[in-house]
PDB file of C-alpha atoms in Angstrom:
ATOM      1  CA  MET A  28      -0.095  -0.017  -0.011  1.00 52.00           C
ATOM      2  CA  SER A  29       1.151   3.424  -0.663  1.00 51.00           C
ATOM      3  CA  LEU A  30       0.119   6.852   0.717  1.00 53.00           C
ATOM      4  CA  GLY A  31       1.178   9.926  -1.269  1.00 54.00           C
ATOM      5  CA  GLY A  32       3.656   7.825  -3.211  1.00 61.00           C
ATOM      6  CA  VAL A  33       5.059   6.456  -0.062  1.00 71.00           C
ATOM      7  CA  ALA A  34       4.836   2.711   0.658  1.00 80.00           C
ATOM      8  CA  ILE A  35       3.279   1.715   3.917  1.00 85.00           C
ATOM      9  CA  CYS A  36       2.653  -1.605   5.706  1.00 86.00           C
ATOM     10  CA  THR A  37      -0.767  -3.228   5.013  1.00 81.00           C
ATOM     11  CA  ARG A  38      -1.221  -4.063   8.761  1.00 81.00           C
ATOM     12  CA  CYS A  39       0.196  -1.301  10.802  1.00 86.00           C
ATOM     13  CA  ASN A  40       0.058   1.577   8.132  1.00 81.00           C
ATOM     14  CA  ASP A  41       3.498   2.672   8.996  1.00 82.00           C
ATOM     15  CA  GLY A  42       6.293   3.368   6.406  1.00 82.00           C
ATOM     16  CA  PHE A  43       9.357   1.245   5.699  1.00 82.00           C
ATOM     17  CA  ARG A  44      12.982   2.179   6.445  1.00 81.00           C
ATOM     18  CA  GLN A  45      15.387   2.098   3.574  1.00 80.00           C
ATOM     19  CA  ASP A  46      17.356  -0.847   4.832  1.00 80.00           C
ATOM     20  CA  GLU A  47      14.319  -2.789   6.004  1.00 82.00           C
ATOM     21  CA  LYS A  48      13.141  -6.101   4.413  1.00 83.00           C
ATOM     22  CA  ILE A  49       9.709  -5.880   2.900  1.00 81.00           C
ATOM     23  CA  VAL A  50       7.299  -8.808   2.501  1.00 83.00           C
ATOM     24  CA  ASN A  51       5.427  -8.351  -0.704  1.00 82.00           C
ATOM     25  CA  SER A  52       2.298 -10.683  -1.200  1.00 80.00           C
ATOM     26  CA  SER A  53      -0.431 -10.257  -3.881  1.00 75.00           C
ATOM     27  CA  GLY A  54       0.766  -6.662  -4.462  1.00 76.00           C
ATOM     28  CA  GLU A  55       0.563  -5.704  -0.803  1.00 83.00           C
ATOM     29  CA  MET A  56       3.545  -4.912   1.203  1.00 86.00           C
ATOM     30  CA  TRP A  57       4.205  -5.674   4.825  1.00 78.00           C
ATOM     31  CA  HIS A  58       6.913  -5.297   7.621  1.00 86.00           C
ATOM     32  CA  GLU A  59       8.344  -8.743   8.155  1.00 83.00           C
ATOM     33  CA  GLU A  60       7.172  -8.833  11.737  1.00 84.00           C
ATOM     34  CA  CYS A  61       3.703  -7.634  10.528  1.00 88.00           C
ATOM     35  CA  PHE A  62       3.286 -10.512   8.100  1.00 88.00           C
ATOM     36  CA  VAL A  63       1.716 -13.091  10.546  1.00 89.00           C
ATOM     37  CA  CYS A  64      -1.148 -15.373  10.928  1.00 90.00           C
ATOM     38  CA  ALA A  65      -4.470 -13.445  11.577  1.00 87.00           C
ATOM     39  CA  GLN A  66      -5.562 -15.819  14.362  1.00 87.00           C
ATOM     40  CA  CYS A  67      -2.355 -16.712  16.422  1.00 90.00           C
ATOM     41  CA  PHE A  68      -0.166 -13.660  15.293  1.00 88.00           C
ATOM     42  CA  ARG A  69       2.893 -15.873  14.677  1.00 89.00           C
ATOM     43  CA  PRO A  70       5.012 -15.823  11.520  1.00 87.00           C
ATOM     44  CA  PHE A  71       4.012 -18.320   8.621  1.00 87.00           C
ATOM     45  CA  PRO A  72       6.198 -21.619   8.907  1.00 83.00           C
ATOM     46  CA  GLU A  73       8.443 -21.549   5.715  1.00 78.00           C
ATOM     47  CA  GLY A  74       6.290 -18.730   4.305  1.00 78.00           C
ATOM     48  CA  THR A  75       3.243 -20.945   3.830  1.00 81.00           C
ATOM     49  CA  PHE A  76      -0.215 -19.507   4.372  1.00 86.00           C
ATOM     50  CA  PHE A  77      -3.933 -19.874   3.539  1.00 83.00           C
ATOM     51  CA  GLU A  78      -6.067 -16.832   2.548  1.00 83.00           C
ATOM     52  CA  PHE A  79      -9.701 -16.728   3.360  1.00 80.00           C
ATOM     53  CA  GLU A  80     -11.955 -13.639   2.955  1.00 80.00           C
ATOM     54  CA  GLY A  81      -8.939 -11.388   2.633  1.00 80.00           C
ATOM     55  CA  ARG A  82      -7.177 -12.635   5.698  1.00 85.00           C
ATOM     56  CA  ARG A  83      -3.964 -14.972   5.894  1.00 88.00           C
ATOM     57  CA  TYR A  84      -3.843 -17.902   8.267  1.00 86.00           C
ATOM     58  CA  CYS A  85      -1.253 -20.602   9.093  1.00 88.00           C
ATOM     59  CA  GLU A  86      -2.151 -23.979   8.128  1.00 81.00           C
ATOM     60  CA  HIS A  87      -3.057 -25.160  11.755  1.00 80.00           C
ATOM     61  CA  ASP A  88      -5.560 -22.310  12.396  1.00 84.00           C
ATOM     62  CA  PHE A  89      -6.849 -22.550   8.826  1.00 80.00           C
ATOM     63  CA  GLN A  90      -7.780 -26.087   9.343  1.00 78.00           C
ATOM     64  CA  VAL A  91      -9.242 -25.613  12.790  1.00 78.00           C
ATOM     65  CA  LEU A  92     -11.350 -22.567  11.691  1.00 81.00           C
ATOM     66  CA  PHE A  93     -12.337 -23.627   8.156  1.00 77.00           C
ATOM     67  CA  ALA A  94     -11.432 -27.098   6.912  1.00 77.00           C
ATOM     68  CA  PRO A  95     -13.765 -29.811   7.133  1.00 83.00           C
ATOM     69  CA  CYS A  96     -12.896 -33.266   8.420  1.00 85.00           C
ATOM     70  CA  CYS A  97     -12.981 -36.352   6.290  1.00 89.00           C
ATOM     71  CA  GLY A  98     -15.865 -38.912   6.941  1.00 88.00           C
ATOM     72  CA  LYS A  99     -13.392 -41.778   6.377  1.00 89.00           C
ATOM     73  CA  CYS A 100      -9.978 -41.017   7.730  1.00 90.00           C
ATOM     74  CA  GLY A 101     -10.816 -38.167  10.015  1.00 83.00           C
ATOM     75  CA  GLU A 102      -8.323 -35.880   8.910  1.00 84.00           C
ATOM     76  CA  PHE A 103      -8.589 -32.208   7.720  1.00 82.00           C
ATOM     77  CA  VAL A 104      -9.593 -31.948   4.092  1.00 83.00           C
ATOM     78  CA  ILE A 105      -7.357 -29.411   2.500  1.00 76.00           C
ATOM     79  CA  GLY A 106      -7.943 -28.433  -1.204  1.00 76.00           C
ATOM     80  CA  ARG A 107     -10.619 -30.441  -2.934  1.00 85.00           C
ATOM     81  CA  VAL A 108     -13.493 -31.483  -0.693  1.00 86.00           C
ATOM     82  CA  ILE A 109     -16.252 -34.131  -1.854  1.00 89.00           C
ATOM     83  CA  LYS A 110     -19.581 -33.227  -0.146  1.00 89.00           C
ATOM     84  CA  ALA A 111     -21.819 -36.409  -0.204  1.00 90.00           C
ATOM     85  CA  MET A 112     -23.812 -38.757   2.145  1.00 89.00           C
ATOM     86  CA  ASN A 113     -24.210 -35.728   4.681  1.00 87.00           C
ATOM     87  CA  ASN A 114     -20.383 -35.732   5.071  1.00 89.00           C
ATOM     88  CA  ASN A 115     -17.200 -34.317   3.739  1.00 89.00           C
ATOM     89  CA  TRP A 116     -14.489 -36.508   2.094  1.00 90.00           C
ATOM     90  CA  HIS A 117     -11.113 -36.428   0.553  1.00 91.00           C
ATOM     91  CA  ALA A 118     -11.304 -37.289  -3.009  1.00 91.00           C
ATOM     92  CA  GLU A 119      -9.253 -40.459  -2.603  1.00 91.00           C
ATOM     93  CA  CYS A 120     -11.276 -41.543   0.551  1.00 93.00           C
ATOM     94  CA  PHE A 121     -14.676 -41.328  -1.080  1.00 93.00           C
ATOM     95  CA  ARG A 122     -14.986 -44.901  -2.507  1.00 93.00           C
ATOM     96  CA  CYS A 123     -17.497 -47.552  -3.334  1.00 93.00           C
ATOM     97  CA  GLU A 124     -18.464 -49.658  -0.327  1.00 90.00           C
ATOM     98  CA  LEU A 125     -18.412 -52.897  -2.319  1.00 90.00           C
ATOM     99  CA  CYS A 126     -15.693 -52.681  -4.953  1.00 91.00           C
ATOM    100  CA  ASN A 127     -13.675 -49.806  -3.344  1.00 92.00           C
ATOM    101  CA  ALA A 128     -13.545 -47.800  -6.662  1.00 91.00           C
ATOM    102  CA  VAL A 129     -13.028 -44.203  -6.343  1.00 92.00           C
ATOM    103  CA  LEU A 130     -16.213 -42.279  -6.831  1.00 92.00           C
ATOM    104  CA  ALA A 131     -14.981 -38.638  -6.917  1.00 88.00           C
ATOM    105  CA  ASP A 132     -14.981 -38.397 -10.701  1.00 87.00           C
ATOM    106  CA  THR A 133     -17.295 -41.162 -11.711  1.00 86.00           C
ATOM    107  CA  GLY A 134     -20.359 -40.384  -9.586  1.00 87.00           C
ATOM    108  CA  PHE A 135     -22.265 -42.725  -7.227  1.00 90.00           C
ATOM    109  CA  VAL A 136     -25.704 -44.069  -6.482  1.00 89.00           C
ATOM    110  CA  LYS A 137     -27.115 -44.240  -2.889  1.00 88.00           C
ATOM    111  CA  ASN A 138     -28.142 -47.776  -2.164  1.00 86.00           C
ATOM    112  CA  ARG A 139     -29.495 -48.820   1.264  1.00 82.00           C
ATOM    113  CA  GLY A 140     -27.609 -45.936   2.930  1.00 85.00           C
ATOM    114  CA  ARG A 141     -24.462 -47.032   1.038  1.00 90.00           C
ATOM    115  CA  ALA A 142     -22.397 -45.119  -1.593  1.00 91.00           C
ATOM    116  CA  LEU A 143     -22.021 -47.495  -4.622  1.00 92.00           C
ATOM    117  CA  CYS A 144     -20.522 -46.992  -8.082  1.00 90.00           C
ATOM    118  CA  ARG A 145     -23.063 -47.596 -10.848  1.00 84.00           C
ATOM    119  CA  PRO A 146     -22.011 -51.174 -11.838  1.00 83.00           C
ATOM    120  CA  CYS A 147     -22.207 -52.439  -8.110  1.00 86.00           C
ATOM    121  CA  HIS A 148     -25.501 -50.700  -7.791  1.00 84.00           C
ATOM    122  CA  LEU A 149     -26.775 -52.400 -10.823  1.00 79.00           C
ATOM    123  CA  LYS A 150     -25.524 -55.855  -9.424  1.00 79.00           C
ATOM    124  CA  GLU A 151     -27.261 -55.376  -6.122  1.00 81.00           C
ATOM    125  CA  LYS A 152     -30.386 -54.346  -7.990  1.00 77.00           C
ATOM    126  CA  ALA A 153     -30.072 -57.412 -10.225  1.00 73.00           C
ATOM    127  CA  ALA A 154     -29.482 -59.859  -7.234  1.00 71.00           C
ATOM    128  CA  GLY A 155     -32.640 -58.608  -5.685  1.00 67.00           C
ATOM    129  CA  SER A 156     -34.741 -59.409  -8.813  1.00 69.00           C
ATOM    130  CA  GLY A 157     -32.921 -62.757  -9.638  1.00 69.00           C
ATOM    131  CA  LYS A 158     -31.514 -61.461 -12.896  1.00 76.00           C
ATOM    132  CA  TYR A 159     -27.935 -61.098 -14.276  1.00 83.00           C
ATOM    133  CA  ILE A 160     -25.960 -57.890 -15.004  1.00 82.00           C
ATOM    134  CA  CYS A 161     -24.308 -57.613 -18.460  1.00 86.00           C
ATOM    135  CA  PHE A 162     -20.474 -57.644 -18.002  1.00 84.00           C
ATOM    136  CA  ARG A 163     -19.964 -55.109 -20.825  1.00 85.00           C
ATOM    137  CA  CYS A 164     -22.790 -52.519 -20.484  1.00 85.00           C
ATOM    138  CA  HIS A 165     -23.940 -53.180 -16.928  1.00 78.00           C
ATOM    139  CA  GLY A 166     -27.433 -53.473 -17.910  1.00 80.00           C
ATOM    140  CA  LEU A 167     -30.143 -55.794 -16.620  1.00 80.00           C
ATOM    141  CA  ILE A 168     -30.318 -59.073 -18.653  1.00 84.00           C
ATOM    142  CA  GLN A 169     -33.760 -60.366 -19.228  1.00 80.00           C
ATOM    143  CA  GLU A 170     -34.403 -64.148 -19.381  1.00 74.00           C
ATOM    144  CA  ASP A 171     -34.720 -64.352 -23.143  1.00 77.00           C
ATOM    145  CA  GLU A 172     -31.611 -62.462 -23.893  1.00 84.00           C
ATOM    146  CA  HIS A 173     -28.953 -64.238 -21.502  1.00 86.00           C
ATOM    147  CA  LEU A 174     -25.608 -65.296 -22.963  1.00 89.00           C
ATOM    148  CA  LYS A 175     -22.895 -66.766 -20.754  1.00 87.00           C
ATOM    149  CA  TRP A 176     -19.363 -66.619 -22.046  1.00 84.00           C
ATOM    150  CA  LYS A 177     -15.970 -67.104 -20.354  1.00 85.00           C
ATOM    151  CA  MET A 178     -17.751 -67.373 -16.878  1.00 83.00           C
ATOM    152  CA  GLU A 179     -19.439 -63.856 -17.406  1.00 86.00           C
ATOM    153  CA  HIS A 180     -22.968 -62.916 -18.256  1.00 87.00           C
ATOM    154  CA  TYR A 181     -23.613 -60.695 -21.487  1.00 91.00           C
ATOM    155  CA  HIS A 182     -26.459 -59.442 -23.703  1.00 90.00           C
ATOM    156  CA  PRO A 183     -26.026 -61.616 -26.760  1.00 92.00           C
ATOM    157  CA  TYR A 184     -26.284 -58.691 -29.038  1.00 92.00           C
ATOM    158  CA  HIS A 185     -22.829 -57.408 -28.027  1.00 92.00           C
ATOM    159  CA  PHE A 186     -21.369 -60.265 -30.078  1.00 94.00           C
ATOM    160  CA  ASN A 187     -21.350 -61.463 -33.707  1.00 94.00           C
ATOM    161  CA  CYS A 188     -21.131 -64.982 -35.018  1.00 93.00           C
ATOM    162  CA  CYS A 189     -17.388 -65.709 -35.815  1.00 91.00           C
ATOM    163  CA  LYS A 190     -18.448 -67.548 -39.003  1.00 89.00           C
ATOM    164  CA  CYS A 191     -21.162 -65.480 -40.611  1.00 92.00           C
ATOM    165  CA  GLY A 192     -20.916 -62.252 -38.636  1.00 92.00           C
ATOM    166  CA  GLU A 193     -24.492 -62.155 -37.808  1.00 92.00           C
ATOM    167  CA  GLU A 194     -25.661 -60.544 -34.481  1.00 92.00           C
ATOM    168  CA  LEU A 195     -26.051 -63.223 -31.904  1.00 92.00           C
ATOM    169  CA  THR A 196     -29.193 -64.047 -29.906  1.00 90.00           C
ATOM    170  CA  ALA A 197     -29.680 -66.117 -26.671  1.00 88.00           C
ATOM    171  CA  SER A 198     -29.398 -69.314 -28.928  1.00 86.00           C
ATOM    172  CA  ALA A 199     -25.807 -68.765 -29.658  1.00 88.00           C
ATOM    173  CA  ARG A 200     -23.375 -71.562 -28.732  1.00 84.00           C
ATOM    174  CA  GLU A 201     -19.783 -71.564 -27.832  1.00 83.00           C
ATOM    175  CA  LEU A 202     -17.135 -73.968 -29.470  1.00 80.00           C
ATOM    176  CA  ARG A 203     -13.523 -74.054 -28.848  1.00 79.00           C
ATOM    177  CA  GLY A 204     -13.524 -70.478 -27.342  1.00 83.00           C
ATOM    178  CA  GLU A 205     -15.639 -68.978 -30.185  1.00 88.00           C
ATOM    179  CA  LEU A 206     -19.229 -68.024 -30.319  1.00 90.00           C
ATOM    180  CA  TYR A 207     -21.473 -69.062 -33.256  1.00 89.00           C
ATOM    181  CA  CYS A 208     -25.052 -68.593 -34.098  1.00 90.00           C
ATOM    182  CA  LEU A 209     -26.987 -71.722 -33.892  1.00 83.00           C
ATOM    183  CA  PRO A 210     -27.155 -72.702 -37.631  1.00 85.00           C
ATOM    184  CA  CYS A 211     -23.413 -72.076 -37.952  1.00 86.00           C
ATOM    185  CA  HIS A 212     -22.622 -74.026 -34.944  1.00 80.00           C
ATOM    186  CA  ASP A 213     -24.849 -77.063 -36.060  1.00 76.00           C
ATOM    187  CA  LYS A 214     -22.865 -77.201 -39.384  1.00 76.00           C
ATOM    188  CA  GLN A 215     -19.741 -78.004 -37.326  1.00 77.00           C
ATOM    189  CA  GLY A 216     -21.180 -81.437 -36.770  1.00 73.00           C
ATOM    190  CA  ILE A 217     -21.019 -81.126 -32.914  1.00 78.00           C
ATOM    191  CA  PRO A 218     -23.708 -83.328 -31.301  1.00 84.00           C
ATOM    192  CA  ILE A 219     -26.141 -81.386 -28.866  1.00 84.00           C
ATOM    193  CA  CYS A 220     -27.269 -82.826 -25.600  1.00 89.00           C
ATOM    194  CA  SER A 221     -30.997 -83.572 -25.722  1.00 89.00           C
ATOM    195  CA  ALA A 222     -31.288 -82.514 -22.077  1.00 90.00           C
ATOM    196  CA  CYS A 223     -29.476 -79.345 -21.741  1.00 89.00           C
ATOM    197  CA  HIS A 224     -29.336 -78.436 -25.515  1.00 83.00           C
ATOM    198  CA  ARG A 225     -25.683 -77.603 -25.244  1.00 81.00           C
ATOM    199  CA  PRO A 226     -22.862 -79.197 -27.440  1.00 79.00           C
ATOM    200  CA  ILE A 227     -21.265 -82.300 -26.162  1.00 83.00           C
ATOM    201  CA  GLU A 228     -17.335 -82.072 -26.588  1.00 75.00           C
ATOM    202  CA  GLU A 229     -16.376 -84.962 -24.291  1.00 78.00           C
ATOM    203  CA  ARG A 230     -18.086 -88.341 -23.425  1.00 86.00           C
ATOM    204  CA  ILE A 231     -21.243 -88.841 -25.214  1.00 89.00           C
ATOM    205  CA  VAL A 232     -24.226 -91.301 -24.556  1.00 92.00           C
ATOM    206  CA  THR A 233     -26.246 -92.150 -27.658  1.00 90.00           C
ATOM    207  CA  ALA A 234     -29.685 -93.670 -26.788  1.00 91.00           C
ATOM    208  CA  MET A 235     -33.293 -93.561 -28.002  1.00 89.00           C
ATOM    209  CA  GLY A 236     -32.118 -91.925 -31.070  1.00 87.00           C
ATOM    210  CA  LYS A 237     -30.622 -88.814 -29.249  1.00 90.00           C
ATOM    211  CA  HIS A 238     -27.373 -87.728 -27.739  1.00 91.00           C
ATOM    212  CA  TRP A 239     -26.671 -86.918 -24.148  1.00 92.00           C
ATOM    213  CA  HIS A 240     -23.916 -85.827 -21.859  1.00 92.00           C
ATOM    214  CA  VAL A 241     -23.100 -88.653 -19.494  1.00 92.00           C
ATOM    215  CA  GLU A 242     -24.311 -86.955 -16.473  1.00 92.00           C
ATOM    216  CA  HIS A 243     -27.513 -85.776 -18.165  1.00 93.00           C
ATOM    217  CA  PHE A 244     -28.716 -89.347 -19.316  1.00 94.00           C
ATOM    218  CA  VAL A 245     -30.939 -90.076 -16.164  1.00 94.00           C
ATOM    219  CA  CYS A 246     -33.837 -92.132 -15.033  1.00 94.00           C
ATOM    220  CA  ALA A 247     -37.003 -90.157 -15.647  1.00 92.00           C
ATOM    221  CA  ARG A 248     -38.317 -91.103 -12.119  1.00 91.00           C
ATOM    222  CA  CYS A 249     -35.298 -90.767  -9.723  1.00 92.00           C
ATOM    223  CA  GLU A 250     -33.128 -88.621 -12.074  1.00 92.00           C
ATOM    224  CA  LYS A 251     -29.973 -90.696 -11.248  1.00 93.00           C
ATOM    225  CA  PRO A 252     -27.465 -91.043 -14.110  1.00 93.00           C
ATOM    226  CA  PHE A 253     -27.204 -94.397 -15.512  1.00 92.00           C
ATOM    227  CA  LEU A 254     -23.448 -94.199 -15.847  1.00 89.00           C
ATOM    228  CA  GLY A 255     -23.374 -97.162 -18.281  1.00 85.00           C
ATOM    229  CA  HIS A 256     -25.832 -99.313 -16.388  1.00 88.00           C
ATOM    230  CA  LYS A 257     -28.845-100.773 -18.173  1.00 87.00           C
ATOM    231  CA  HIS A 258     -31.793 -98.673 -18.907  1.00 89.00           C
ATOM    232  CA  TYR A 259     -35.374 -99.413 -19.998  1.00 86.00           C
ATOM    233  CA  GLU A 260     -37.391 -97.302 -22.443  1.00 89.00           C
ATOM    234  CA  ARG A 261     -41.076 -96.584 -22.180  1.00 86.00           C
ATOM    235  CA  ASN A 262     -43.039 -93.831 -24.051  1.00 87.00           C
ATOM    236  CA  GLY A 263     -39.926 -91.976 -25.119  1.00 87.00           C
ATOM    237  CA  LYS A 264     -38.476 -92.077 -21.524  1.00 90.00           C
ATOM    238  CA  ALA A 265     -35.656 -93.887 -20.003  1.00 92.00           C
ATOM    239  CA  TYR A 266     -36.059 -95.578 -16.576  1.00 91.00           C
ATOM    240  CA  CYS A 267     -33.601 -97.508 -14.196  1.00 90.00           C
ATOM    241  CA  GLU A 268     -34.661-101.063 -13.614  1.00 81.00           C
ATOM    242  CA  ILE A 269     -36.177-100.610 -10.198  1.00 82.00           C
ATOM    243  CA  HIS A 270     -38.542 -97.739 -11.313  1.00 85.00           C
ATOM    244  CA  TYR A 271     -39.321 -99.257 -14.675  1.00 82.00           C
ATOM    245  CA  ASN A 272     -40.637-102.348 -12.942  1.00 78.00           C
ATOM    246  CA  GLN A 273     -42.426-100.332 -10.142  1.00 78.00           C
ATOM    247  CA  LEU A 274     -44.325 -98.385 -12.743  1.00 81.00           C
ATOM    248  CA  PHE A 275     -44.725-100.934 -15.663  1.00 79.00           C
ATOM    249  CA  GLY A 276     -43.458-104.331 -14.385  1.00 71.00           C
ATOM    250  CA  ASN A 277     -44.101-106.929 -11.717  1.00 76.00           C
ATOM    251  CA  MET A 278     -42.992-106.704  -8.241  1.00 79.00           C
ATOM    252  CA  CYS A 279     -42.306-109.823  -5.946  1.00 83.00           C
ATOM    253  CA  PHE A 280     -44.961-109.958  -3.061  1.00 81.00           C
ATOM    254  CA  TYR A 281     -42.311-111.216  -0.694  1.00 81.00           C
ATOM    255  CA  CYS A 282     -39.073-109.012  -1.474  1.00 84.00           C
ATOM    256  CA  ASN A 283     -40.943-106.069  -3.198  1.00 78.00           C
ATOM    257  CA  LYS A 284     -38.282-106.062  -5.773  1.00 77.00           C
ATOM    258  CA  PRO A 285     -38.660-106.247  -9.593  1.00 75.00           C
ATOM    259  CA  ILE A 286     -39.048-109.918 -10.859  1.00 75.00           C
ATOM    260  CA  THR A 287     -36.196-110.323 -13.335  1.00 69.00           C
ATOM    261  CA  SER A 288     -36.321-114.453 -13.469  1.00 70.00           C
ATOM    262  CA  GLU A 289     -39.251-116.725 -13.828  1.00 76.00           C
ATOM    263  CA  MET A 290     -42.327-115.504 -12.222  1.00 74.00           C
ATOM    264  CA  MET A 291     -44.955-117.230 -10.075  1.00 79.00           C
ATOM    265  CA  CYS A 292     -48.553-115.980 -10.360  1.00 78.00           C
ATOM    266  CA  THR A 293     -50.973-117.290  -7.936  1.00 78.00           C
ATOM    267  CA  MET A 294     -53.454-115.941  -5.388  1.00 77.00           C
ATOM    268  CA  ASN A 295     -53.709-112.674  -7.231  1.00 75.00           C
ATOM    269  CA  LYS A 296     -50.003-111.959  -6.471  1.00 81.00           C
ATOM    270  CA  THR A 297     -46.775-112.381  -8.237  1.00 82.00           C
ATOM    271  CA  TRP A 298     -43.465-114.018  -6.755  1.00 81.00           C
ATOM    272  CA  CYS A 299     -39.837-114.400  -7.530  1.00 83.00           C
ATOM    273  CA  GLU A 300     -39.174-118.176  -8.227  1.00 81.00           C
ATOM    274  CA  ASP A 301     -36.822-118.232  -5.264  1.00 82.00           C
ATOM    275  CA  HIS A 302     -39.376-116.627  -2.865  1.00 82.00           C
ATOM    276  CA  PHE A 303     -42.436-118.742  -3.495  1.00 86.00           C
ATOM    277  CA  PHE A 304     -42.329-121.186  -0.580  1.00 87.00           C
ATOM    278  CA  CYS A 305     -44.438-122.714   2.008  1.00 90.00           C
ATOM    279  CA  SER A 306     -45.122-120.191   4.714  1.00 85.00           C
ATOM    280  CA  THR A 307     -44.911-122.965   7.419  1.00 87.00           C
ATOM    281  CA  CYS A 308     -41.908-125.078   6.543  1.00 90.00           C
ATOM    282  CA  ASP A 309     -40.057-122.849   4.069  1.00 84.00           C
ATOM    283  CA  THR A 310     -40.124-125.610   1.489  1.00 85.00           C
ATOM    284  CA  LEU A 311     -39.556-124.061  -2.111  1.00 86.00           C
ATOM    285  CA  LEU A 312     -42.742-124.430  -4.260  1.00 84.00           C
ATOM    286  CA  SER A 313     -42.969-124.537  -7.991  1.00 78.00           C
ATOM    287  CA  ALA A 314     -46.023-124.401 -10.403  1.00 71.00           C
ATOM    288  CA  LYS A 315     -46.498-128.093 -10.257  1.00 76.00           C
ATOM    289  CA  SER A 316     -46.401-128.146  -6.325  1.00 80.00           C
ATOM    290  CA  LYS A 317     -49.627-128.791  -4.473  1.00 82.00           C
ATOM    291  CA  PHE A 318     -50.407-126.099  -2.184  1.00 84.00           C
ATOM    292  CA  ILE A 319     -53.386-124.464  -0.276  1.00 82.00           C
ATOM    293  CA  GLU A 320     -53.925-120.753   0.348  1.00 81.00           C
ATOM    294  CA  PHE A 321     -54.021-120.213   3.953  1.00 81.00           C
ATOM    295  CA  ASP A 322     -54.280-116.763   5.513  1.00 77.00           C
ATOM    296  CA  LEU A 323     -53.363-115.289   2.268  1.00 77.00           C
ATOM    297  CA  LYS A 324     -50.182-117.346   2.078  1.00 82.00           C
ATOM    298  CA  PRO A 325     -49.192-120.559   0.329  1.00 87.00           C
ATOM    299  CA  VAL A 326     -48.931-123.749   2.441  1.00 87.00           C
ATOM    300  CA  CYS A 327     -47.689-127.111   1.113  1.00 90.00           C
ATOM    301  CA  LYS A 328     -50.197-129.987   1.252  1.00 85.00           C
ATOM    302  CA  LYS A 329     -48.086-131.890   3.679  1.00 86.00           C
ATOM    303  CA  CYS A 330     -48.116-129.048   6.274  1.00 89.00           C
ATOM    304  CA  TYR A 331     -51.725-128.276   5.711  1.00 85.00           C
ATOM    305  CA  ASP A 332     -52.571-131.929   6.648  1.00 86.00           C
ATOM    306  CA  LYS A 333     -51.142-131.450   9.847  1.00 86.00           C
ATOM    307  CA  PHE A 334     -53.168-128.691  10.674  1.00 85.00           C
ATOM    308  CA  PRO A 335     -56.006-129.249  13.459  1.00 85.00           C
ATOM    309  CA  ASN A 336     -59.453-130.065  11.923  1.00 83.00           C
ATOM    310  CA  GLU A 337     -61.055-127.252  13.799  1.00 81.00           C
ATOM    311  CA  LEU A 338     -58.575-124.719  12.129  1.00 81.00           C
ATOM    312  CA  LYS A 339     -59.391-126.203   8.684  1.00 78.00           C
ATOM    313  CA  ARG A 340     -63.176-125.934   9.377  1.00 81.00           C
ATOM    314  CA  ARG A 341     -62.716-122.309  10.414  1.00 79.00           C
ATOM    315  CA  GLN A 342     -60.612-121.480   7.329  1.00 76.00           C
ATOM    316  CA  LYS A 343     -63.220-123.110   5.077  1.00 78.00           C
ATOM    317  CA  LYS A 344     -66.069-121.176   6.628  1.00 75.00           C
ATOM    318  CA  VAL A 345     -64.111-117.950   6.181  1.00 70.00           C
ATOM    319  CA  GLU A 346     -63.544-118.678   2.605  1.00 69.00           C
ATOM    320  CA  THR A 347     -67.057-119.667   2.125  1.00 70.00           C
ATOM    321  CA  THR A 348     -68.337-116.427   3.740  1.00 67.00           C
ATOM    322  CA  SER A 349     -65.896-114.425   1.714  1.00 60.00           C
ATOM    323  CA  LYS A 350     -67.108-115.876  -1.543  1.00 57.00           C
ATOM    324  CA  LYS A 351     -70.799-115.426  -0.753  1.00 57.00           C
ATOM    325  CA  TYR A 352     -70.050-111.803   0.200  1.00 51.00           C
ATOM    326  CA  GLY A 353     -68.134-111.408  -2.967  1.00 48.00           C
ATOM    327  CA  LYS A 354     -71.081-112.605  -5.041  1.00 47.00           C
ATOM    328  CA  GLY A 355     -73.436-110.601  -3.244  1.00 45.00           C
ATOM    329  CA  GLU A 356     -71.217-107.496  -3.927  1.00 42.00           C
ATOM    330  CA  GLN A 357     -71.311-108.177  -7.667  1.00 41.00           C
ATOM    331  CA  LYS A 358     -75.174-108.544  -7.818  1.00 37.00           C
TER     332      LYS A 358
END
């Protein structure tokens, strides 16, 4: 500052001696002892000061009076301040709470009280709706436009068939690390699994006029893979031996297992040939053996003859009553 052409100190308004050291700051002149912090009146360490509303402050007092504290590290924020989520932040401290990406220049989305980058926000939104997020454009993927490639999820229209160049759809197929439209893929001669409709590039099962992955050729009832075991076909479906016989075959009255050998049919029941025996002496019976039905079980004639006569009379009475009752029901 000057008065009548004579320089004076900005703070004390006194002039300067000829041999005195003058501090010149932003066009203003000061005595060296007058150029001090407006708060603590101490010289500025190494000449470093912060100016606010025409006053100069040392770093400590400026931080205490005006600098906000960072919501993450708790330190004073000097320079660029990010104001978000009802708090102040260093630009490097304001990050996505899921992937830790810096948000200062990319923007953020408030999600359940959290600051998230847009990709993470879309992933959270997709997880809540049971859908996938496109790895390329970060948009939601609908069920009819989903393509999985190299362990990531995409919209199929981001890709073109490596053979014909056509834009791909959800029916695209991967073969040896390349993506093909369905017609071009089928021309490669790769068999397609009848269960999952994806190419079979390793072990293959050919059955019922179709091709299957080994793990996808399963029983239509229990859904266990056959893994080389015998299967039985019925109405275009494959069944394991147990469930085929349970559904369409004959089960032994004694062991409740499918009858795979010669079958004995009598007393409105079926039996394995090894399980049709006298219920009293366990003698194995055959189709030519003489036996009597007693208490819904076969009894050889030799054992039946040893039964008390009273027991036999009661049995015959029960059978006669049952027959009369049965005829009456039929009338």
